[in-house]
Coordinates of C-alpha atoms in Angstrom, one line a residue:
X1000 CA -7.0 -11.6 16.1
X1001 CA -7.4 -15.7 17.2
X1002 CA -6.0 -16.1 20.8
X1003 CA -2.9 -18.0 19.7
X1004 CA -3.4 -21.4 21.6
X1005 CA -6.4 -21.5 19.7
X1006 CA -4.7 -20.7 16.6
X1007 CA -1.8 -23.3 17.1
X1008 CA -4.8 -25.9 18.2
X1009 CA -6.1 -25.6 15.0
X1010 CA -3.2 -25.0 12.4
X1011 CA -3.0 -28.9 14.1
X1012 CA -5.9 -30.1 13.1
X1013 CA -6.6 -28.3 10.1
X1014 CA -4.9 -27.7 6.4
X1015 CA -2.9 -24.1 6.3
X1016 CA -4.7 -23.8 3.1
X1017 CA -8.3 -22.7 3.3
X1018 CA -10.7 -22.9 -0.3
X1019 CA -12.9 -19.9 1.3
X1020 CA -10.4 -17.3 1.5
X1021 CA -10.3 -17.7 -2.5
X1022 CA -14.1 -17.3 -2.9
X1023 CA -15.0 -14.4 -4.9
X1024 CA -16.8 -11.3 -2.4
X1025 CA -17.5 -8.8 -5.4
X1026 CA -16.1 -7.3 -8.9
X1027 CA -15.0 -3.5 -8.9
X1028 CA -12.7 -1.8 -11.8
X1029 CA -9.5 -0.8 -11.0
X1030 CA -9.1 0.8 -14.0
X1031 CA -10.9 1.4 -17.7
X1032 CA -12.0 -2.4 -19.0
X1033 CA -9.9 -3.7 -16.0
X1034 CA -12.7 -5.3 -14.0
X1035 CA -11.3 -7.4 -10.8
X1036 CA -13.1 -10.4 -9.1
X1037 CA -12.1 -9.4 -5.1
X1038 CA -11.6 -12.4 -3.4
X1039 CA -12.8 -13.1 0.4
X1040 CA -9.3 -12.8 2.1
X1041 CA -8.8 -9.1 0.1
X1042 CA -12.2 -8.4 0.8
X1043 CA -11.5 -9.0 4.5
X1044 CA -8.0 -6.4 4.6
X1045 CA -9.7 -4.0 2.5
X1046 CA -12.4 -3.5 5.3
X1047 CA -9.5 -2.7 8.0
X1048 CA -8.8 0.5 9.7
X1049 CA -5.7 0.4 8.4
X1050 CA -6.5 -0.3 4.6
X1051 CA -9.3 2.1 4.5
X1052 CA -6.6 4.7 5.9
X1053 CA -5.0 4.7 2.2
X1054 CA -8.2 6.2 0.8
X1055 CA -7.1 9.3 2.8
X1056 CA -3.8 9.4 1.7
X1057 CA -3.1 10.5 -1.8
X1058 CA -0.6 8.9 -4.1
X1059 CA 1.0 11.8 -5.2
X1060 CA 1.1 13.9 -1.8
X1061 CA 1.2 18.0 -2.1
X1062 CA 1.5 17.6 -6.0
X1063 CA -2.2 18.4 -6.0
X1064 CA -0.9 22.0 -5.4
X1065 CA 0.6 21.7 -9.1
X1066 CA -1.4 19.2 -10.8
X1067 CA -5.5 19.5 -10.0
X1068 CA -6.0 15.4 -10.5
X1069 CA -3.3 14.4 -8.0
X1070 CA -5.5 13.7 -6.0
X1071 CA -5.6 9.6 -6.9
X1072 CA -5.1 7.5 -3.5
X1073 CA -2.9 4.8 -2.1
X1074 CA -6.1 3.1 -1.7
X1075 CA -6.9 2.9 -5.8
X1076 CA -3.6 2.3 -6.3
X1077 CA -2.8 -0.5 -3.9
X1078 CA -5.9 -2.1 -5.5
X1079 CA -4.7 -1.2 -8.9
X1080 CA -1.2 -3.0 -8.3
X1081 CA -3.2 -6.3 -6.6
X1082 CA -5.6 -6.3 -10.2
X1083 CA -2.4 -6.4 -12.4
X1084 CA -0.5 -8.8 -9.8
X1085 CA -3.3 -11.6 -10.3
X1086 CA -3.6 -10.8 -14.4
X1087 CA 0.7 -11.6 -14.2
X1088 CA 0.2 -14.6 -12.3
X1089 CA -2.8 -15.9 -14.6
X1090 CA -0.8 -15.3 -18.2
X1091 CA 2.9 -17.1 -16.2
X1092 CA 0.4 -20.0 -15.4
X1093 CA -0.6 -20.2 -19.1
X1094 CA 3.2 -20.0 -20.5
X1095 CA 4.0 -23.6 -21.5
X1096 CA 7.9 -22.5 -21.0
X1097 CA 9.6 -25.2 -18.4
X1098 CA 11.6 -22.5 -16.8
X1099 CA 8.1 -20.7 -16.1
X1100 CA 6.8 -23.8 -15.3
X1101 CA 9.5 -24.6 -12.9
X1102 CA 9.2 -21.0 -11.1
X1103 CA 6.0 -21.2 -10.5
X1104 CA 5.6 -24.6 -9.2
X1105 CA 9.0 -23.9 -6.6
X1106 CA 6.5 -20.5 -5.6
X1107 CA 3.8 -22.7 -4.7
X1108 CA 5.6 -25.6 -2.7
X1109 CA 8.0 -22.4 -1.0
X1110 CA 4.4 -21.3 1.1
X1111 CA 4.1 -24.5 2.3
X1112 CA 1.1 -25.7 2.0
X1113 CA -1.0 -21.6 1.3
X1114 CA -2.3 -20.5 -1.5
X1115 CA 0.7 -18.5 -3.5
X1116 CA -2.1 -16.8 -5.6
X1117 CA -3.5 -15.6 -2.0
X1118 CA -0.2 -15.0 -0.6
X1119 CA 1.0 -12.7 -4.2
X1120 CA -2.6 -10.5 -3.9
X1121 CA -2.2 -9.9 -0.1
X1122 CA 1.4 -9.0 -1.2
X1123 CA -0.2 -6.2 -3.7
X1124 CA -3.0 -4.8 -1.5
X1125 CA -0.2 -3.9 1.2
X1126 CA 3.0 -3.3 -0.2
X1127 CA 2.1 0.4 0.6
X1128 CA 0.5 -0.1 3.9
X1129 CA 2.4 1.6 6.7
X1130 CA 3.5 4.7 4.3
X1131 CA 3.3 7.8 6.6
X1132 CA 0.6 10.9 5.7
X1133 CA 1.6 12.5 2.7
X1134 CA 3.5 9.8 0.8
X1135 CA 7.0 9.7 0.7
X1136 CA 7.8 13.8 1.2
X1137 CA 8.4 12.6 5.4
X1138 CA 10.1 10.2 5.1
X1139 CA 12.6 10.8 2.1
X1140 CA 12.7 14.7 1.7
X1141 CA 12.6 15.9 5.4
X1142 CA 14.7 12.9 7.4
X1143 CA 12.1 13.5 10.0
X1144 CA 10.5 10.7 10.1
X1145 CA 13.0 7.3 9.8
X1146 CA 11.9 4.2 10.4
X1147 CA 14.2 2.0 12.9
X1148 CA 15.2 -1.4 10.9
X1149 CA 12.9 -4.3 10.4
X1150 CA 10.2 -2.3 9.4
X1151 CA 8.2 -2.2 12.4
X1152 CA 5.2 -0.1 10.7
X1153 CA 4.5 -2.8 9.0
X1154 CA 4.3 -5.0 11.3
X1155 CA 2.3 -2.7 13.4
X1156 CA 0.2 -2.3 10.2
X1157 CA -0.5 -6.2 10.1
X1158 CA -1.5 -6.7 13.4
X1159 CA -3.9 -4.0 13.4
X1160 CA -5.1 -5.9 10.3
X1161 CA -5.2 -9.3 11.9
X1162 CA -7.2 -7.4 14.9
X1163 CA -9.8 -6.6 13.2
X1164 CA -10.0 -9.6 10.7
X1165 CA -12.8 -11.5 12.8
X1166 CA -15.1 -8.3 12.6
X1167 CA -14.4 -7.6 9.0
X1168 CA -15.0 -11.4 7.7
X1169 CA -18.5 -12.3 7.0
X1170 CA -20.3 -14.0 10.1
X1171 CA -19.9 -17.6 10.5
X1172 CA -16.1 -17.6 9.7
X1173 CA -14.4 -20.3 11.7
X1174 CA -11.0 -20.3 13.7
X1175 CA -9.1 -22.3 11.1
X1176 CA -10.2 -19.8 8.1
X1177 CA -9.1 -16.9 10.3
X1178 CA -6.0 -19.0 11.3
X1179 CA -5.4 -19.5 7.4
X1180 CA -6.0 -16.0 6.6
X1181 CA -3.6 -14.8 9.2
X1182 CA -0.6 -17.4 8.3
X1183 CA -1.3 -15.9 4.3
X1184 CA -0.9 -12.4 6.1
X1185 CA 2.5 -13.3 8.0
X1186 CA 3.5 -14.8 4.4
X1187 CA 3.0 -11.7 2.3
X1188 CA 4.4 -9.4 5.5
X1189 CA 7.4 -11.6 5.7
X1190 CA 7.5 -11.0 1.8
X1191 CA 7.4 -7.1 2.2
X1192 CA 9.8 -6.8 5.5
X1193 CA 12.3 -8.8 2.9
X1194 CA 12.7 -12.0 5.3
X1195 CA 15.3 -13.6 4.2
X1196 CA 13.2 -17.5 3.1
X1197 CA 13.2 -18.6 -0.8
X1198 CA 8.8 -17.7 -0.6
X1199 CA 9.7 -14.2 -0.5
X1200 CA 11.3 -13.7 -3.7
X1201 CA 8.7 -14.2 -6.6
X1202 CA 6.2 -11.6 -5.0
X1203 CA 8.9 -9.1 -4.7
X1204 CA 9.6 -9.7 -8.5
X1205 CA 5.8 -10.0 -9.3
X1206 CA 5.1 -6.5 -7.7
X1207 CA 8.6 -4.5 -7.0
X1208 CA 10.6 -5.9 -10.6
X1209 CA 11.4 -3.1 -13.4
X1210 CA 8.7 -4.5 -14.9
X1211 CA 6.2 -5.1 -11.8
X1212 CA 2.9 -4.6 -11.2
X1213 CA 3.6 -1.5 -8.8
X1214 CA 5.6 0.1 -11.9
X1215 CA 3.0 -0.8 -14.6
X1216 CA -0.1 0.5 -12.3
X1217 CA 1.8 4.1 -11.2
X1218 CA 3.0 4.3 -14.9
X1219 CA -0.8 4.2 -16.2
X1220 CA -2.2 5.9 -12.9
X1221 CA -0.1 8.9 -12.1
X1222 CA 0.3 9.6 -16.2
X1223 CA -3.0 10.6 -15.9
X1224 CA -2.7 12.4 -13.4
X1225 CA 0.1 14.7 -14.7
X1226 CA -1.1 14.4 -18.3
X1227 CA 1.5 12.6 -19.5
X1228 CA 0.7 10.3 -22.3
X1229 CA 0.0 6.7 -21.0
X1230 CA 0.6 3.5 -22.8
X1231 CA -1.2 0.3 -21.7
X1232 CA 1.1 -2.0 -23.2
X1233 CA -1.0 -4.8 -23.2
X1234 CA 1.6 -6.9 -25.2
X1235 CA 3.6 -7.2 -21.8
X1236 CA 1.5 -9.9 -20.7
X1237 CA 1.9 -12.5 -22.8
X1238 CA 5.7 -12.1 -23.0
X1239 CA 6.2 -12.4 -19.5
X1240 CA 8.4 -15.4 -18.4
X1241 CA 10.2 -15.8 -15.8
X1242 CA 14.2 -16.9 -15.6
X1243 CA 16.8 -18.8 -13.0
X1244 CA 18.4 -16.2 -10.7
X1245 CA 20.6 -15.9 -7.9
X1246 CA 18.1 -17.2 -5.2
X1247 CA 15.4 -18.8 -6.9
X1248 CA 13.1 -16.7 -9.8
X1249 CA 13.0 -13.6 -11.2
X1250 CA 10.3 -11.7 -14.2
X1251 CA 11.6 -11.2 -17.3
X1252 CA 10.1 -10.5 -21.0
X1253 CA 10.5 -13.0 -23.7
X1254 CA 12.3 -11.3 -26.8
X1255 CA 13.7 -14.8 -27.9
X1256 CA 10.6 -16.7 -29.2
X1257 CA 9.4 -13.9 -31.8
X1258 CA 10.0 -14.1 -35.8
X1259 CA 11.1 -10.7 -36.3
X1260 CA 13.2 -7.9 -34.7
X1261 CA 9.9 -5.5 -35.0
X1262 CA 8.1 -7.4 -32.5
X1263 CA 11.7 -8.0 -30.2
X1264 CA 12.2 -4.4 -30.2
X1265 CA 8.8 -3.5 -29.3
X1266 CA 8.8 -5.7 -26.0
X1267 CA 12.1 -3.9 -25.4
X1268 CA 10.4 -0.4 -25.8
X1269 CA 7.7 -1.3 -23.1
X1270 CA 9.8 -1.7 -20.6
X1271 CA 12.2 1.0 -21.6
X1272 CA 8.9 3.2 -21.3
X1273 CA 8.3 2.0 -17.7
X1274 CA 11.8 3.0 -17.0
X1275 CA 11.2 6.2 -18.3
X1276 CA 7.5 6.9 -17.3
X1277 CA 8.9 6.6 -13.4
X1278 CA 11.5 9.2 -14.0
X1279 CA 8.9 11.6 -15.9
X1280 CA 6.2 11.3 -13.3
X1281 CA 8.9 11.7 -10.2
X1282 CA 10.4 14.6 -12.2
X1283 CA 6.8 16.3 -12.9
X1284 CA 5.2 15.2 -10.0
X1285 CA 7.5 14.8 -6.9
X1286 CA 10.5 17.2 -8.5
X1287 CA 7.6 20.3 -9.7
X1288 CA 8.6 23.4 -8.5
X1289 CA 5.3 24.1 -6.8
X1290 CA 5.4 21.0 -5.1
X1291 CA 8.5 21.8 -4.0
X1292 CA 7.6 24.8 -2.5
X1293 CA 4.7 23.0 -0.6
X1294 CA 7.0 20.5 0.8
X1295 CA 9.0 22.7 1.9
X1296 CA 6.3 24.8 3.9
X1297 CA 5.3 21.5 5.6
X1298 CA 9.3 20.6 6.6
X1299 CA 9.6 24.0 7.9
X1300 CA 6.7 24.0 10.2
X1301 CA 7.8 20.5 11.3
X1302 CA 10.6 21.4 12.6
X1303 CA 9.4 24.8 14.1
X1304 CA 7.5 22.6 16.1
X1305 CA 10.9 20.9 17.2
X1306 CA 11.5 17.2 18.0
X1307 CA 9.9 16.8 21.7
X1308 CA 6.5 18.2 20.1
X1309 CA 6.8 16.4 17.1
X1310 CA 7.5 13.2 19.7
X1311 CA 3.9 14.4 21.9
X1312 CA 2.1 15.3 18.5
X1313 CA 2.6 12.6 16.0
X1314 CA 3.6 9.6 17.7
X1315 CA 4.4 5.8 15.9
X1316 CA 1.0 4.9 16.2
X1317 CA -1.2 7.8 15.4
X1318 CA 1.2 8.3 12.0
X1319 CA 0.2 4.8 11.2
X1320 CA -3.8 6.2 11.9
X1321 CA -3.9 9.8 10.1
X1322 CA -4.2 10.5 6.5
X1323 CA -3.3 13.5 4.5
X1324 CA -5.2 16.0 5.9
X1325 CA -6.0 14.9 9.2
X1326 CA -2.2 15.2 9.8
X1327 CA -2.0 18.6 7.7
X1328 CA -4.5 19.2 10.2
X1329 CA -2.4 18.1 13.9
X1330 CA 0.5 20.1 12.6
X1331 CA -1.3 23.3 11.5
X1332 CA -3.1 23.9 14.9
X1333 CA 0.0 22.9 16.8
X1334 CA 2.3 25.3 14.5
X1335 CA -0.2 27.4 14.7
X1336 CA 0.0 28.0 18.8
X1337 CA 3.8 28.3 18.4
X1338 CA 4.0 30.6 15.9
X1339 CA 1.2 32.6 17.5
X1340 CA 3.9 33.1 20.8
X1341 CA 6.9 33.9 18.9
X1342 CA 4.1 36.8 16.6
X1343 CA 4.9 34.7 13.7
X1344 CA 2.2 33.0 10.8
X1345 CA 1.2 29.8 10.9
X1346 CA 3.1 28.1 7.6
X1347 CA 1.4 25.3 7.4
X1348 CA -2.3 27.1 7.9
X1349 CA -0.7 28.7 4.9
X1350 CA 0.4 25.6 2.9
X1351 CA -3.3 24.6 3.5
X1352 CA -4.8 27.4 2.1
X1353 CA -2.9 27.4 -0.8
X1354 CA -0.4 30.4 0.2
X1355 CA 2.6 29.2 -1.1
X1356 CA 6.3 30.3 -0.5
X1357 CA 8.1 31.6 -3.9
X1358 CA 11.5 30.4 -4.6
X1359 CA 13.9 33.2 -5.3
X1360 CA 16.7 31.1 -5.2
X1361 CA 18.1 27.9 -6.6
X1362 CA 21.5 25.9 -7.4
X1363 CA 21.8 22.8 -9.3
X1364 CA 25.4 22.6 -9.0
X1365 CA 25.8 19.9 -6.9
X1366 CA 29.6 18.9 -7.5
X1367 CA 30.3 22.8 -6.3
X1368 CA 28.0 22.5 -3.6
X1369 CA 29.7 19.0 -2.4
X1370 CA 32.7 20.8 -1.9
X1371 CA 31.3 22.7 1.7
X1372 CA 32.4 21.4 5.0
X1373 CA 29.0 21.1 6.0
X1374 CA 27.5 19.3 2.7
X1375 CA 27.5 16.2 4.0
X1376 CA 24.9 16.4 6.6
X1377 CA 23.2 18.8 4.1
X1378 CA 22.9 16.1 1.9
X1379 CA 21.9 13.7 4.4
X1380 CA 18.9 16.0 5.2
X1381 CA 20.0 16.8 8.8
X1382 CA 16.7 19.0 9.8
X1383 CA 19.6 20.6 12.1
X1384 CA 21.6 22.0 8.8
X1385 CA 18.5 23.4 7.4
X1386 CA 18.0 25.7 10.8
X1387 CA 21.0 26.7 10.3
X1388 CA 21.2 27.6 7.2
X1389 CA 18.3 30.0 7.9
X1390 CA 19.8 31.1 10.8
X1391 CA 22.7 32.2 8.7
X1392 CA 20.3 34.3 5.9
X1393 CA 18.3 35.9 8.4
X1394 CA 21.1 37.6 10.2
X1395 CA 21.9 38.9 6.7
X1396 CA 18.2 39.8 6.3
X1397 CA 17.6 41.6 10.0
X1398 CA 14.5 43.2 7.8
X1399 CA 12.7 39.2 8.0
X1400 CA 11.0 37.2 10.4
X1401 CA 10.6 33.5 11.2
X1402 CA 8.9 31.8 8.3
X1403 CA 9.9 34.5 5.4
X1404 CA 12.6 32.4 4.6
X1405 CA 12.6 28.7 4.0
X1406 CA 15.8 26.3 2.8
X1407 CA 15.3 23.6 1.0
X1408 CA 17.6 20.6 -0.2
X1409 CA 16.5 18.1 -2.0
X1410 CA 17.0 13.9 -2.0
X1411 CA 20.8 13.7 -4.1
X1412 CA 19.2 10.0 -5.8
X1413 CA 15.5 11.2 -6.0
X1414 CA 14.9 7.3 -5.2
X1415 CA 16.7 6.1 -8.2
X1416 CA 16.3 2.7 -9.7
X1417 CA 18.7 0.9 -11.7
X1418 CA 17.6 -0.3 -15.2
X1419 CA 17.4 -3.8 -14.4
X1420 CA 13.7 -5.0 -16.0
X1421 CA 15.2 -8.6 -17.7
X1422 CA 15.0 -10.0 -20.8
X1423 CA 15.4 -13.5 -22.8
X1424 CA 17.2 -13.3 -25.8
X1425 CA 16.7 -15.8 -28.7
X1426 CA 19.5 -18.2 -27.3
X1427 CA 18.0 -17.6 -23.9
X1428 CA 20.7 -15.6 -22.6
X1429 CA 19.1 -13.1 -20.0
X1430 CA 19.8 -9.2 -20.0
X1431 CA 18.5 -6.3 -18.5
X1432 CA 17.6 -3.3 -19.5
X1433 CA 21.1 -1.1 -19.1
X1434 CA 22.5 -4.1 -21.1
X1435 CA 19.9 -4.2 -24.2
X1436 CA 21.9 -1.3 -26.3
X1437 CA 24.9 -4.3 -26.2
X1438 CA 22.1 -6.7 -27.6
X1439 CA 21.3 -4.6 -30.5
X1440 CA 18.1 -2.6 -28.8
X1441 CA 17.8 0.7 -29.2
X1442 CA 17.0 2.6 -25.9
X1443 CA 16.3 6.0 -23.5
X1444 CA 18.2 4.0 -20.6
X1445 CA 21.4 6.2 -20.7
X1446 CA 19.3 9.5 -21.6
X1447 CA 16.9 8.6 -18.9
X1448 CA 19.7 8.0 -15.8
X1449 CA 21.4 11.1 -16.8
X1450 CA 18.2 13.4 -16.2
X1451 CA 18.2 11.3 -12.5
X1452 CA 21.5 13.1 -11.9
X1453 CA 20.3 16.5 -12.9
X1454 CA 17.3 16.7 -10.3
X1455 CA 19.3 17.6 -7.0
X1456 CA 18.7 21.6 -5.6
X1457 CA 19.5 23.7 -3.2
X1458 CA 16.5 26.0 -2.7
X1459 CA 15.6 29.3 -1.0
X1460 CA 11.8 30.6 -0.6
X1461 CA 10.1 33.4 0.0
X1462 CA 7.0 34.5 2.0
X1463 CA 4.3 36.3 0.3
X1464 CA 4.3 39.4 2.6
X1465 CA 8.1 40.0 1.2
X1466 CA 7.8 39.2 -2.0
X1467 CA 9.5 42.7 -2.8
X1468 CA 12.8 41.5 -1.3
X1469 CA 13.6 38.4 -4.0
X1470 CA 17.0 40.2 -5.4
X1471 CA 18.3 40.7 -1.4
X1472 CA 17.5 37.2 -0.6
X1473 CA 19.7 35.5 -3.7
X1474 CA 22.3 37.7 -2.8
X1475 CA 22.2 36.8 0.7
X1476 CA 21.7 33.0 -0.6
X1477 CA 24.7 33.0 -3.1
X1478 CA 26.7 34.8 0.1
X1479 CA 25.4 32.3 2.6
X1480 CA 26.1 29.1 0.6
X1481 CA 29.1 30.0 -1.5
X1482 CA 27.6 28.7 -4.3
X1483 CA 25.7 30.6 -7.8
X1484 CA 22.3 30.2 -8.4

């Protein structure tokens, strides 16, 4: 990192803007045909600590225990995202449309005086940065792991990145191309904390829309991982646009400048599959039974540990240094020790080797289940509730031991995202998604936010070593919880 009287010396003397940080390092492919020119400033992040962490962590998290090829990494997929980021910026740049025109042109004064191309790829390459060991299953299925506001992790992220940015350029850098490399940094940081300045806004739409880069990459990416069908949609590109909105600019897909309602409706239909490609991967990948089971394993012997070990063990900034198994790892042999003094097994030795939990016992019925005193903290994932709630079936069980039985509950939204990819229409009226049916498009929206509402569960699970016991344990479930499996 430049000492910062250094840095301020020389953002004096010296343009913000620096040619070099746009040279190209190398080509890789990100994807089938998809070859990507790397650029010196990626080049340098991609050499972090930090960066390189993503190729330990997979996209997908446990869903390897249900899909063999889950095993694609935050890593490829952060690259993946930054390859289709630049390839949207190149076909908005070619769009003669004085609205696009006008966007992109109020992007590039906004960085004042940095490269917006720069700014939009650094953007891409971190939007996943300071994600925790095993993708989102901490953070949103186990309300372990919050994150205070402001997103500190990713600002601790950044300056690790910045730390090691004079090691990881190539030697004879000077101060005021590190200086410009970090002030593009801040810029696309500031972008991902969601600063509240007018620079911040195209990014977000470039990478984080309904029709975004992060969307299109995880739709082709994680498809294959779960054999779903995949569809390139290499139309998208050249209908891309982008339209006046509250704030400044957002992405949208021209449906207004075609001849015919064939070619309309089809650039409706691609982002109508985007939409419904998230829900199918989430439900097969994230929502698969198996997974399930594996997250739940890991929750339990997270909070066996309890929260003052959990404190020692996994503190802020090791979290921000493990990947997947290297934290699968911390847990297991600390677990371990505590479930070697109570005569217990190790779940999470388990959950490594593959011994998985059954479930014996599941409700769906969440309007019944919303109508329990204690559903609201349930529902809020309260680690608390889920010890109790095993509490309560063991002393119906007196025949099983710590770790037979496992409750699970899962996220009520699943991470739900509105239907809001835009459109043009031919007078140049804008609309989204959840409007186009009122447009004359005919859509899986409705069809597609309905299946969102049927993911929630309530789930029990069984240990291996009492497998025999299923029909006890749903009886002592449906007792417990007041609710019919």
């Amino acid at each position: 990192m430049i000492d910062p009287e250094v840095r301020d010396g020389a953002r004096l003397g010296a343009s913000a803007y620096s040619p070099s940080l746009e040279w190209v390092v190398r080509t890789i492919n990100v994807w089938s045909d998809c070859r990507y020119p790397l650029l010196r400033a990626e080049g340098a992040v991609i050499a972090t600590p930090p960066f390189q962490r993503l190729r330990r962590l997979r996209q997908m998290g446990l869903a390897f225990h249900a899909w063999a090829n889950a095993e694609n990494t935050r890593a490829s997929h952060s690259l993946g995202v930054a390859y289709w980021s630049s390839q949207y910026l190149e076909a908005l740049r070619r769009v003669p449309d004085a609205t696009t025109q006008a966007g992109l042109a109020w992007a590039d004064a906004a960085v004042e005086g940095l490269s917006f191309g720069v700014v939009l790829r650094l953007y891409a390459l971190l939007h996943d940065i300071d994600l925790l060991p095993l993708g989102h299953t901490l953070r949103y299925q186990s309300g372990l792991f919050g994150e205070p506001q402001g997103r500190p992790r990713l600002r601790a992220s950044i300056a690790a990145i910045k730390a090691h940015a004079g090691h990881t350029f190539d030697q004879g850098a000077t101060v005021a191309e590190l200086t410009a490399f970090e002030r593009h940094l801040d810029a696309a940081g500031d972008a991902l904390a969601g600063e509240d300045d007018s620079r911040c806004r195209l990014p977000v739409e470039i990478v984080n829309s309904g029709l975004g880069a992060d969307l299109f990459d995880f739709a082709l990416r994680d498809s294959f991982a779960i054999g779903r069908p995949q569809a390139v949609h290499g139309e998208l590109l050249g209908a891309l646009r982008l339209v006046e909105i509250e704030g400044g600019f957002g992405l949208a897909l021209d449906v207004g400048d075609v001849t015919d309602y064939a070619t309309a409706a089809r650039r409706v239909a691609m982002a109508d599959d985007l939409y419904r490609a998230r829900f199918e991967i989430f439900a097969a990948s994230v929502f698969h039974p198996v997974k399930l089971a594996a997250d739940a394993m890991l929750d339990f012997a997270l909070r066996r540990l309890g929260a003052e070990a959990r404190a020692d063990l996994l503190p802020e900034a090791c979290l921000l240094s493990l990947g997947d198994d290297e934290f699968l790892d911390r847990v297991a042999g600390a677990e371990g020790a505590a479930a070697w003094r109570i005569g217990a097994e190790s779940i999470a030795a388990a959950l490594q080797a593959g011994r998985l939990h059954e479930e014996v016992w599941r409700t769906e019925d969440l309007a019944a289940f919303r109508g329990r005193a204690d559903a609201p903290r349930a529902l809020a994932l309260s680690p608390e509730w889920r010890n109790e709630a095993e509490a309560a079936l063991l002393a119906r069980l007196p025949w099983a031991a710590s770790g037979d039985l496992i409750v699970a509950v899962s996220p009520p939204t699943m991470q739900a995202k509105p239907a809001n990819a835009r459109f043009v229409g031919p007078g140049g009226e804008v609309f989204t998604l959840a409007e186009a049916s009122a447009h004359g498009f005919a859509t899986k929206v409705d069809e597609t936010t309905a299946r969102y509402d049927r993911l929630w569960s309530l789930r029990v699970y069984l240990a291996p070593r009492v497998r025999s016991q299923p029909g006890a344990v749903a009886a002592a479930a449906a007792a417990t919880f007041g609710v019919e499996g």
